[in-house]
Coordinates of N, CA and C in Angstrom, one line a residue:
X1 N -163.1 120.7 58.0 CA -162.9 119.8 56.9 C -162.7 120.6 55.6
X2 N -163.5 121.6 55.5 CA -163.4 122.5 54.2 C -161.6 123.2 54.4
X3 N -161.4 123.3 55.4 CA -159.9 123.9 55.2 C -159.1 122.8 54.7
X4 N -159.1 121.7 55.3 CA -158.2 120.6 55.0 C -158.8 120.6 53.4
X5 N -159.6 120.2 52.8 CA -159.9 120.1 51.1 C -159.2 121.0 50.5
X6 N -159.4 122.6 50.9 CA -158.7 123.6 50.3 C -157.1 123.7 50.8
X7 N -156.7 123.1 51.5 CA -155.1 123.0 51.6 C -155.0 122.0 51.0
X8 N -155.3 120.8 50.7 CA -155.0 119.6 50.0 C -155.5 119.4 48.7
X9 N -156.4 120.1 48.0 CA -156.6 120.1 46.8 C -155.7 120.7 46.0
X10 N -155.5 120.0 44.7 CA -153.9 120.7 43.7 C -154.5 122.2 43.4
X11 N -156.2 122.5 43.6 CA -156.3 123.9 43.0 C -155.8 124.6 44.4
X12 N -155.7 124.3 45.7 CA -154.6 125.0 46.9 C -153.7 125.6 46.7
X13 N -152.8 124.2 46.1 CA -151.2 124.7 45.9 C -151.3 125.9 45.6
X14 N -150.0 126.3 46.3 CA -149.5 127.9 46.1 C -150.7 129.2 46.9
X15 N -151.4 128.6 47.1 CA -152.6 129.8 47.9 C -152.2 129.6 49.1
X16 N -151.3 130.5 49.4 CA -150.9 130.9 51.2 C -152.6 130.7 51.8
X17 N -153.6 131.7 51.7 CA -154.8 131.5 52.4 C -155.4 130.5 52.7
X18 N -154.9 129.4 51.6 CA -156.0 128.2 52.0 C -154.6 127.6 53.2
X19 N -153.8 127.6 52.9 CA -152.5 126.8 53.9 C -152.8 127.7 54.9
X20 N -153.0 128.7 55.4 CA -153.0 129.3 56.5 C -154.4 129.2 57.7
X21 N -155.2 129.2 56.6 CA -156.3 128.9 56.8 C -156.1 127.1 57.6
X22 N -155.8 126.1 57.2 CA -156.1 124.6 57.4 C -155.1 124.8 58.8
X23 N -154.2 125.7 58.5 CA -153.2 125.3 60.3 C -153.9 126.2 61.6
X24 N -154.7 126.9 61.1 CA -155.7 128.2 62.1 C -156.1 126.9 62.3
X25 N -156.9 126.3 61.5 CA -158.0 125.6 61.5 C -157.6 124.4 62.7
X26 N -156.3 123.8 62.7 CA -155.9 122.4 63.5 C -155.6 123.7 64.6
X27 N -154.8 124.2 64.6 CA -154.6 125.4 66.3 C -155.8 125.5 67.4
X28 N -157.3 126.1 66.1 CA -158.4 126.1 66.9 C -159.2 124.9 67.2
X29 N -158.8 123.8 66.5 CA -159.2 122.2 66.7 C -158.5 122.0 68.2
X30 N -157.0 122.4 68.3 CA -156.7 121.5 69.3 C -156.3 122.4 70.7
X31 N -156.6 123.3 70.3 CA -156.5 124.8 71.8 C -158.5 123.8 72.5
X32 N -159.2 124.1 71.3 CA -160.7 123.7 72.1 C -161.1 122.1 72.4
X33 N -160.2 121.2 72.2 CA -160.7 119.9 72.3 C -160.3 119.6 73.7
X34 N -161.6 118.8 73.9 CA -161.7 118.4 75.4 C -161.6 116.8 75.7
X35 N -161.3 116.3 74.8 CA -161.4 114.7 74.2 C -160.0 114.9 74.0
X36 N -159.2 113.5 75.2 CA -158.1 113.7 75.3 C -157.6 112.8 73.4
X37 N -158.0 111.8 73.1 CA -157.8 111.3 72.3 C -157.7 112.1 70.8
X38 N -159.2 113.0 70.9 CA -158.7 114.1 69.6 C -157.7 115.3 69.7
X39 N -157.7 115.5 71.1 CA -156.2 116.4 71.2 C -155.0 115.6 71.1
X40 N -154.9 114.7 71.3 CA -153.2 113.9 71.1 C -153.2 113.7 69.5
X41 N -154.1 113.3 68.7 CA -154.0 113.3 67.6 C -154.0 114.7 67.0
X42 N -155.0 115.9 67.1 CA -154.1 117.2 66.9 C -153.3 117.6 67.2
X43 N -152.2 117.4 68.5 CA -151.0 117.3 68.7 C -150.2 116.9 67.6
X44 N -150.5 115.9 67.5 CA -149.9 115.2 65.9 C -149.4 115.7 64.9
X45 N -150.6 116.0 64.3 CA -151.1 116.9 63.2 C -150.3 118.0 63.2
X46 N -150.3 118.9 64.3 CA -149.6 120.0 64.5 C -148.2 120.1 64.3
X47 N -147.5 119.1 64.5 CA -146.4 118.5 64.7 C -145.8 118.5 63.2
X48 N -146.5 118.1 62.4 CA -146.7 118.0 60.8 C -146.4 118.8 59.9
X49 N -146.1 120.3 60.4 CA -146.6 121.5 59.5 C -145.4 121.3 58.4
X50 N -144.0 121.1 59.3 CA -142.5 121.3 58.2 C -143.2 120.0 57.3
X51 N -143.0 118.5 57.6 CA -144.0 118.1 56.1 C -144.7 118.1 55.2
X52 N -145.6 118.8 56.2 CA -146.9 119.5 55.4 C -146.9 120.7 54.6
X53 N -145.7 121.4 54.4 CA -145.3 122.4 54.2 C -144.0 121.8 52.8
X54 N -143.8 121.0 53.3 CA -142.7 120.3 51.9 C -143.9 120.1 50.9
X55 N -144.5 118.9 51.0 CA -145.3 118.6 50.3 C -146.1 119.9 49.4
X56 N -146.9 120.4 50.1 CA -147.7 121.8 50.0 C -146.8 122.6 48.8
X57 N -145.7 122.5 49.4 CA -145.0 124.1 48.2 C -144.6 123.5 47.3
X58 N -144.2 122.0 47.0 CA -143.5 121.1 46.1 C -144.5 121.4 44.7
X59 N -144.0 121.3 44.1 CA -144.7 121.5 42.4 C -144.9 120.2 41.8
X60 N -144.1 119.6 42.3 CA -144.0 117.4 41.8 C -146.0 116.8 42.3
X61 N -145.5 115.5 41.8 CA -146.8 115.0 42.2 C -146.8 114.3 42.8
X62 N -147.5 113.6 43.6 CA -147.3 112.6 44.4 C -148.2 111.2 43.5
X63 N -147.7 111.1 42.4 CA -148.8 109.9 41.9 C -148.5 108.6 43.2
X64 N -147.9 108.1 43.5 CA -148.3 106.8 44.5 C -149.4 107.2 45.6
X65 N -149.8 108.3 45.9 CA -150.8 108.6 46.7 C -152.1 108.5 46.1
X66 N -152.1 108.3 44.9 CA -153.2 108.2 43.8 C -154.0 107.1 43.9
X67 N -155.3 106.8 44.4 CA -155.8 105.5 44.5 C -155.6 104.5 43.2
X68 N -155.7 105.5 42.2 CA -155.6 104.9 40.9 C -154.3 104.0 40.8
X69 N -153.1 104.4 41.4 CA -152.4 103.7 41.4 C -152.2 102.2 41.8
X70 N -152.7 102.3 43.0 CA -152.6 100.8 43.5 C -153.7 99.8 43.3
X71 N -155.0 100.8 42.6 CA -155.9 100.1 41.7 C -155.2 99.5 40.6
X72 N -154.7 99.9 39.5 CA -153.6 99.1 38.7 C -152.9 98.3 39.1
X73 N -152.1 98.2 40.0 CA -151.1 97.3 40.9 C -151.9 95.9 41.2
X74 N -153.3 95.9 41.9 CA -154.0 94.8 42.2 C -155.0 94.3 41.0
X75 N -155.4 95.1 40.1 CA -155.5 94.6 38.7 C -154.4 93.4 38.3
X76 N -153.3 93.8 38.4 CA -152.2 92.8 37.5 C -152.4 91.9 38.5
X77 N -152.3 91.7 39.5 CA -152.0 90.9 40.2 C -153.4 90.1 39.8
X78 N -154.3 90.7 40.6 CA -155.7 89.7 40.4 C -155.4 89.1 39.1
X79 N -155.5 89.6 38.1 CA -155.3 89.1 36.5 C -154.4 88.0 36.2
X80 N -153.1 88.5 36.7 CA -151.9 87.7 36.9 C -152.3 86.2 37.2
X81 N -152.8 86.1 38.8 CA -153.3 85.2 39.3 C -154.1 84.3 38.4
X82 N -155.0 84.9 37.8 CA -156.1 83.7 36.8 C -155.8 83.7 35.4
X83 N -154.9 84.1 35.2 CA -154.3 84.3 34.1 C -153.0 83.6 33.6
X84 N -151.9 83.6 34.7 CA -150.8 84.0 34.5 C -149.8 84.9 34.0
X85 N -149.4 84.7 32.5 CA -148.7 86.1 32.2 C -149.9 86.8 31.4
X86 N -150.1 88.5 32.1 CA -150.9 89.1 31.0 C -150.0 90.7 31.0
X87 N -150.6 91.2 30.1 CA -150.2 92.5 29.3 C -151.7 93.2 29.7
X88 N -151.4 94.9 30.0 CA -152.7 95.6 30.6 C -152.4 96.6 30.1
X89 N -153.4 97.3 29.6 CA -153.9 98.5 29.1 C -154.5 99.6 30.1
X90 N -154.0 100.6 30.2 CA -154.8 102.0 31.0 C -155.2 103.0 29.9
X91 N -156.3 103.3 30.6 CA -156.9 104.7 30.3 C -155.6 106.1 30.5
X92 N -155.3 107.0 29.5 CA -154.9 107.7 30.0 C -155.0 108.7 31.5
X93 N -154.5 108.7 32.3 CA -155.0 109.0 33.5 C -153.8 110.3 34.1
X94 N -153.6 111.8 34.6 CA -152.5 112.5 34.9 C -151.5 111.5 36.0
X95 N -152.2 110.7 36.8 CA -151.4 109.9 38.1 C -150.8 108.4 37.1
X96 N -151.2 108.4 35.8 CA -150.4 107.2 35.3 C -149.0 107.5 33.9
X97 N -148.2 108.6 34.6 CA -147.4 108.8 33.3 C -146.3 107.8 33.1
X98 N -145.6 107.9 32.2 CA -144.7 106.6 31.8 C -144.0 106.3 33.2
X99 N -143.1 107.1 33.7 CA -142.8 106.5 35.5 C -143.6 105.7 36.4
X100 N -144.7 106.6 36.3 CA -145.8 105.8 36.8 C -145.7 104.6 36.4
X101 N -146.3 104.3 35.1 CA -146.6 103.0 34.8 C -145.1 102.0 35.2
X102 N -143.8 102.5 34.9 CA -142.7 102.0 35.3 C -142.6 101.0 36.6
X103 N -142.8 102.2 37.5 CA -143.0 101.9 38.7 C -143.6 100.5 39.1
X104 N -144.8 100.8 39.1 CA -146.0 99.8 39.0 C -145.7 98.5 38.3
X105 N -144.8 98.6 37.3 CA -144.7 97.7 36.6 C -143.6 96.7 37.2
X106 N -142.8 97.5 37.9 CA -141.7 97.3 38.5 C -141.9 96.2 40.0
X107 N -142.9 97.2 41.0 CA -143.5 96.4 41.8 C -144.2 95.6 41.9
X108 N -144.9 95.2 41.0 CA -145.9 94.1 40.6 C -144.7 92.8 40.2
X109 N -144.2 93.2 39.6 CA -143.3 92.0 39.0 C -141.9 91.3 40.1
X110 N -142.5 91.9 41.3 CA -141.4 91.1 42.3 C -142.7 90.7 43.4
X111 N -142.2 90.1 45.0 CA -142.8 90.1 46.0 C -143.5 91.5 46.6
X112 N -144.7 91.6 46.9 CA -144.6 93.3 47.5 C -145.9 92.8 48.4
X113 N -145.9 94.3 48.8 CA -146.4 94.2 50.4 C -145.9 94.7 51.6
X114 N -146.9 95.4 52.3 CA -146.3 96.1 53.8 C -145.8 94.8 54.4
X115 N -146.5 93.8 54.5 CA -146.4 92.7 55.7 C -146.6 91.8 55.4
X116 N -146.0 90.7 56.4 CA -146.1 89.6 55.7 C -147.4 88.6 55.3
X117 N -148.4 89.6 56.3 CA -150.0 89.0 55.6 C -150.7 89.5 54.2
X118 N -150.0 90.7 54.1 CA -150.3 91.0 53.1 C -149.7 91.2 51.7
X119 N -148.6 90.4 52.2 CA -147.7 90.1 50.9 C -148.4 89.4 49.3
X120 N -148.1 90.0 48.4 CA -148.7 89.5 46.9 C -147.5 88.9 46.2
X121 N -147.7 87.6 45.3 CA -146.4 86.6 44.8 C -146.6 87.6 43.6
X122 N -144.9 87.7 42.9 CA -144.8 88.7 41.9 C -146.2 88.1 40.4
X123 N -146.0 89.3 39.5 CA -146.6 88.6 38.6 C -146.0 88.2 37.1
X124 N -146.6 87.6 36.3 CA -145.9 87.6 34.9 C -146.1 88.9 34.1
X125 N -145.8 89.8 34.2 CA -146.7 91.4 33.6 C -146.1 91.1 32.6
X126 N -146.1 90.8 31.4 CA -145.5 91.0 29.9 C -145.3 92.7 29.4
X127 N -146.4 93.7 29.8 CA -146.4 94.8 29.7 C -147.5 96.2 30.3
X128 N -147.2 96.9 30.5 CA -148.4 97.7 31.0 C -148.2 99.2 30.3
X129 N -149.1 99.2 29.5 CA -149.1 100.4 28.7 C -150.0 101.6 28.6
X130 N -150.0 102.4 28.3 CA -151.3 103.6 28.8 C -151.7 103.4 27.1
X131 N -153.0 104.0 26.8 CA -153.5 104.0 25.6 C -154.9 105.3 25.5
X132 N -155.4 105.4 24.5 CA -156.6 106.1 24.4 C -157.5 105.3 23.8
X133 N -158.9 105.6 23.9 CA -160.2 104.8 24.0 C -160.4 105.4 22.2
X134 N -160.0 106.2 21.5 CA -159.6 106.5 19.8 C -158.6 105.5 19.5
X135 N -157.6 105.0 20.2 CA -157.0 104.3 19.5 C -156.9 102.7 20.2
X136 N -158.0 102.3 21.0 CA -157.9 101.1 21.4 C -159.5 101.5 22.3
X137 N -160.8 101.1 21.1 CA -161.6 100.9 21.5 C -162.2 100.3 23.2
X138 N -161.4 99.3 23.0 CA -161.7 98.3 24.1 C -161.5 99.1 25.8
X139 N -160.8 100.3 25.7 CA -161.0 101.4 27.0 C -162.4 101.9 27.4
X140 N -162.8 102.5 25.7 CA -164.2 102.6 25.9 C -165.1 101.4 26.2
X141 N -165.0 100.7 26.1 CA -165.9 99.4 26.5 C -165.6 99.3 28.0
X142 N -164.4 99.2 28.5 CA -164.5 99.4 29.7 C -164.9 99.5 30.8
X143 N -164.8 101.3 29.7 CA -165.6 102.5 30.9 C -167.1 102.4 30.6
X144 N -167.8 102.1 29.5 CA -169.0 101.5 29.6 C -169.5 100.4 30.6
X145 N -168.4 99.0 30.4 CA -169.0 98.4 31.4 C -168.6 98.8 33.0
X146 N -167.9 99.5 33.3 CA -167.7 100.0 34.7 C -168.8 100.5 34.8
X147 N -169.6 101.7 34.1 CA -170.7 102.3 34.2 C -172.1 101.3 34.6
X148 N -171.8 100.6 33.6 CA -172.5 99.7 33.5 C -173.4 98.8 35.4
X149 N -171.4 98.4 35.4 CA -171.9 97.7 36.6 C -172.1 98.7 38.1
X150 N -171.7 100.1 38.1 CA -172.2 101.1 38.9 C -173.1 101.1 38.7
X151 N -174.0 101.4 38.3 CA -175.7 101.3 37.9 C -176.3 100.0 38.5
X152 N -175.6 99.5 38.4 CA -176.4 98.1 38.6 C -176.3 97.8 39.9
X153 N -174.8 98.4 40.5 CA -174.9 97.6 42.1 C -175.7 99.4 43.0
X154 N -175.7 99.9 42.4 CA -176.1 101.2 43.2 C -177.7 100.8 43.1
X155 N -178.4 100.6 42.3 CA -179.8 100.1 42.3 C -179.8 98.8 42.9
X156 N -179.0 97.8 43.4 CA -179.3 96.7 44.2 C -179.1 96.7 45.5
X157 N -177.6 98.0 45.9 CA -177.7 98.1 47.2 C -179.1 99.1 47.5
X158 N -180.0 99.6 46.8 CA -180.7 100.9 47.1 C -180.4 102.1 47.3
X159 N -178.9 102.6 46.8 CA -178.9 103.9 46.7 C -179.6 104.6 45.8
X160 N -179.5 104.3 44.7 CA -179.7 104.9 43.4 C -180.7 103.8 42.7
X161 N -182.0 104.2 43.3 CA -183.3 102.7 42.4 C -183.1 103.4 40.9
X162 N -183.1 102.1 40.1 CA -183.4 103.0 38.9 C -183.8 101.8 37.7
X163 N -184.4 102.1 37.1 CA -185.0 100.7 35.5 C -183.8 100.1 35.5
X164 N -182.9 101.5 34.6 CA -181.4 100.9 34.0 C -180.8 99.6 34.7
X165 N -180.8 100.1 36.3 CA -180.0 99.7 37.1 C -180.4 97.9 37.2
X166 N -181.4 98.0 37.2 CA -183.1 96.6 37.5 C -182.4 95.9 36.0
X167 N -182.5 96.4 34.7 CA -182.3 96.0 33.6 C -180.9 95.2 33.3
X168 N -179.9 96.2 34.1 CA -178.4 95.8 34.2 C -177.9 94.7 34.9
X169 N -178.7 94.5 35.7 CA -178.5 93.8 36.9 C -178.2 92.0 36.6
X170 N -178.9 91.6 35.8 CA -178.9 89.9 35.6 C -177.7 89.9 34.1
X171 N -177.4 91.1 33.6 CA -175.9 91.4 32.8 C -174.6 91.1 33.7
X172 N -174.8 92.1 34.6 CA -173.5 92.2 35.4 C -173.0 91.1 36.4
X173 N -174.0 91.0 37.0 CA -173.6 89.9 38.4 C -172.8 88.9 37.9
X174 N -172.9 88.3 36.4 CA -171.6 87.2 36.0 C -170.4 87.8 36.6
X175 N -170.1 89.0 36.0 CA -168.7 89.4 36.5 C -168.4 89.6 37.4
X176 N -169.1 89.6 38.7 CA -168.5 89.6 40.1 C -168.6 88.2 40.3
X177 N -166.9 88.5 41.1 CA -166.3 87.7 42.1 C -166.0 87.7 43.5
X178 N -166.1 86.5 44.2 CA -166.2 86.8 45.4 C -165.3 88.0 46.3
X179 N -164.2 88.4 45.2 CA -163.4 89.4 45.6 C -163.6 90.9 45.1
X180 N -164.8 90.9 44.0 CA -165.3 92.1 43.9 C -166.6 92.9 44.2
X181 N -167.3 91.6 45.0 CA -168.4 92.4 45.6 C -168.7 91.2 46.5
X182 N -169.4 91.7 48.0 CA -169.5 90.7 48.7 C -170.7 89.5 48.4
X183 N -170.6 88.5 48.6 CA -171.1 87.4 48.2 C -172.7 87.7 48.2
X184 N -173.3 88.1 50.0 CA -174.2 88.5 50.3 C -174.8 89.6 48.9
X185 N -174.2 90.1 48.3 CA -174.7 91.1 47.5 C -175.3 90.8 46.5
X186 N -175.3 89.3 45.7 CA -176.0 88.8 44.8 C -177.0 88.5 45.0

């Protein structure tokens, strides 16, 4: 696992040793596996290296790989949905540059979806803009209430007990929806 992190982490790129290191690493994964199911899937993997190797030496980014990404994407939409037409604001983020946001903006505003269960109806996006929390407060409030409500569901599920979290708790729960935290959780 630690090889894979150091091949796949952007501080990797360009370090032949960590790349060399992660393909030792799958060789001696799939020379010793006795589990036919994890050798067919190192098989795989191994199979991978010319991609793995595009990727790896490429200098570009891969922002669509970016969770952040398709967290914005389902933003508009959810929003969209109880809204109709809205306009959205991002935190500056490196995986959200003007392409990015393009993109995003692009796909949201038609039919999308791998499948047809999982198909989303386009949205009305009026606009989607990147901004800074100096020049549009309302980011920082945001990120406060994100904080806010991490605290709060981390002390309810019992990860993290904490006052704060006890204190936050009859604040936040208005804002969940049945599509952002499971029902049972209230």
């Amino acid at each position: 696992m630690s090889a894979f992190v150091a091949f796949a982490s952007r501080r990797g790129r360009g370090n032949d040793q960590a790349r060399e290191e992660f393909f030792a690493s799958v060789e001696d994964a799939w020379a010793s596996s006795t589990r036919r199911n994890v050798t067919d899937i190192l098989m795989t993997l191994r199979s991978t290296r010319p991609e793995a190797m595009t990727l790896y030496d490429s200098a570009g980014s891969y922002a669509l790989l970016e969770l952040l990404v398709s967290s914005v994407a389902q933003a508009a939409h959810w929003w969209g949905k109880q809204l109709g037409r809205v306009s959205m604001l991002t935190d500056e983020q490196k995986a959200l540059t003007d392409d990015g946001l393009a993109d995003i903006a692009e796909v949201v505003r038609k039919d999308w979806g791998a499948t047809p269960s999982t198909r989303q109806c386009p949205v009305d996006l009026r606009a989607l803009v990147r901004g800074t929390s100096a020049d549009h407060p309302s980011i920082q409030l945001a990120d406060l209430l994100a904080g806010a409500v991490r605290v709060a569901a981390e002390h309810r599920a019992g990860i993290v007990p904490s006052e704060a979290g006890l204190e936050l708790w009859p604040t936040v729960v208005p804002l969940l929806d049945g599509s952002s935290a499971d029902p049972g959780f209230r």
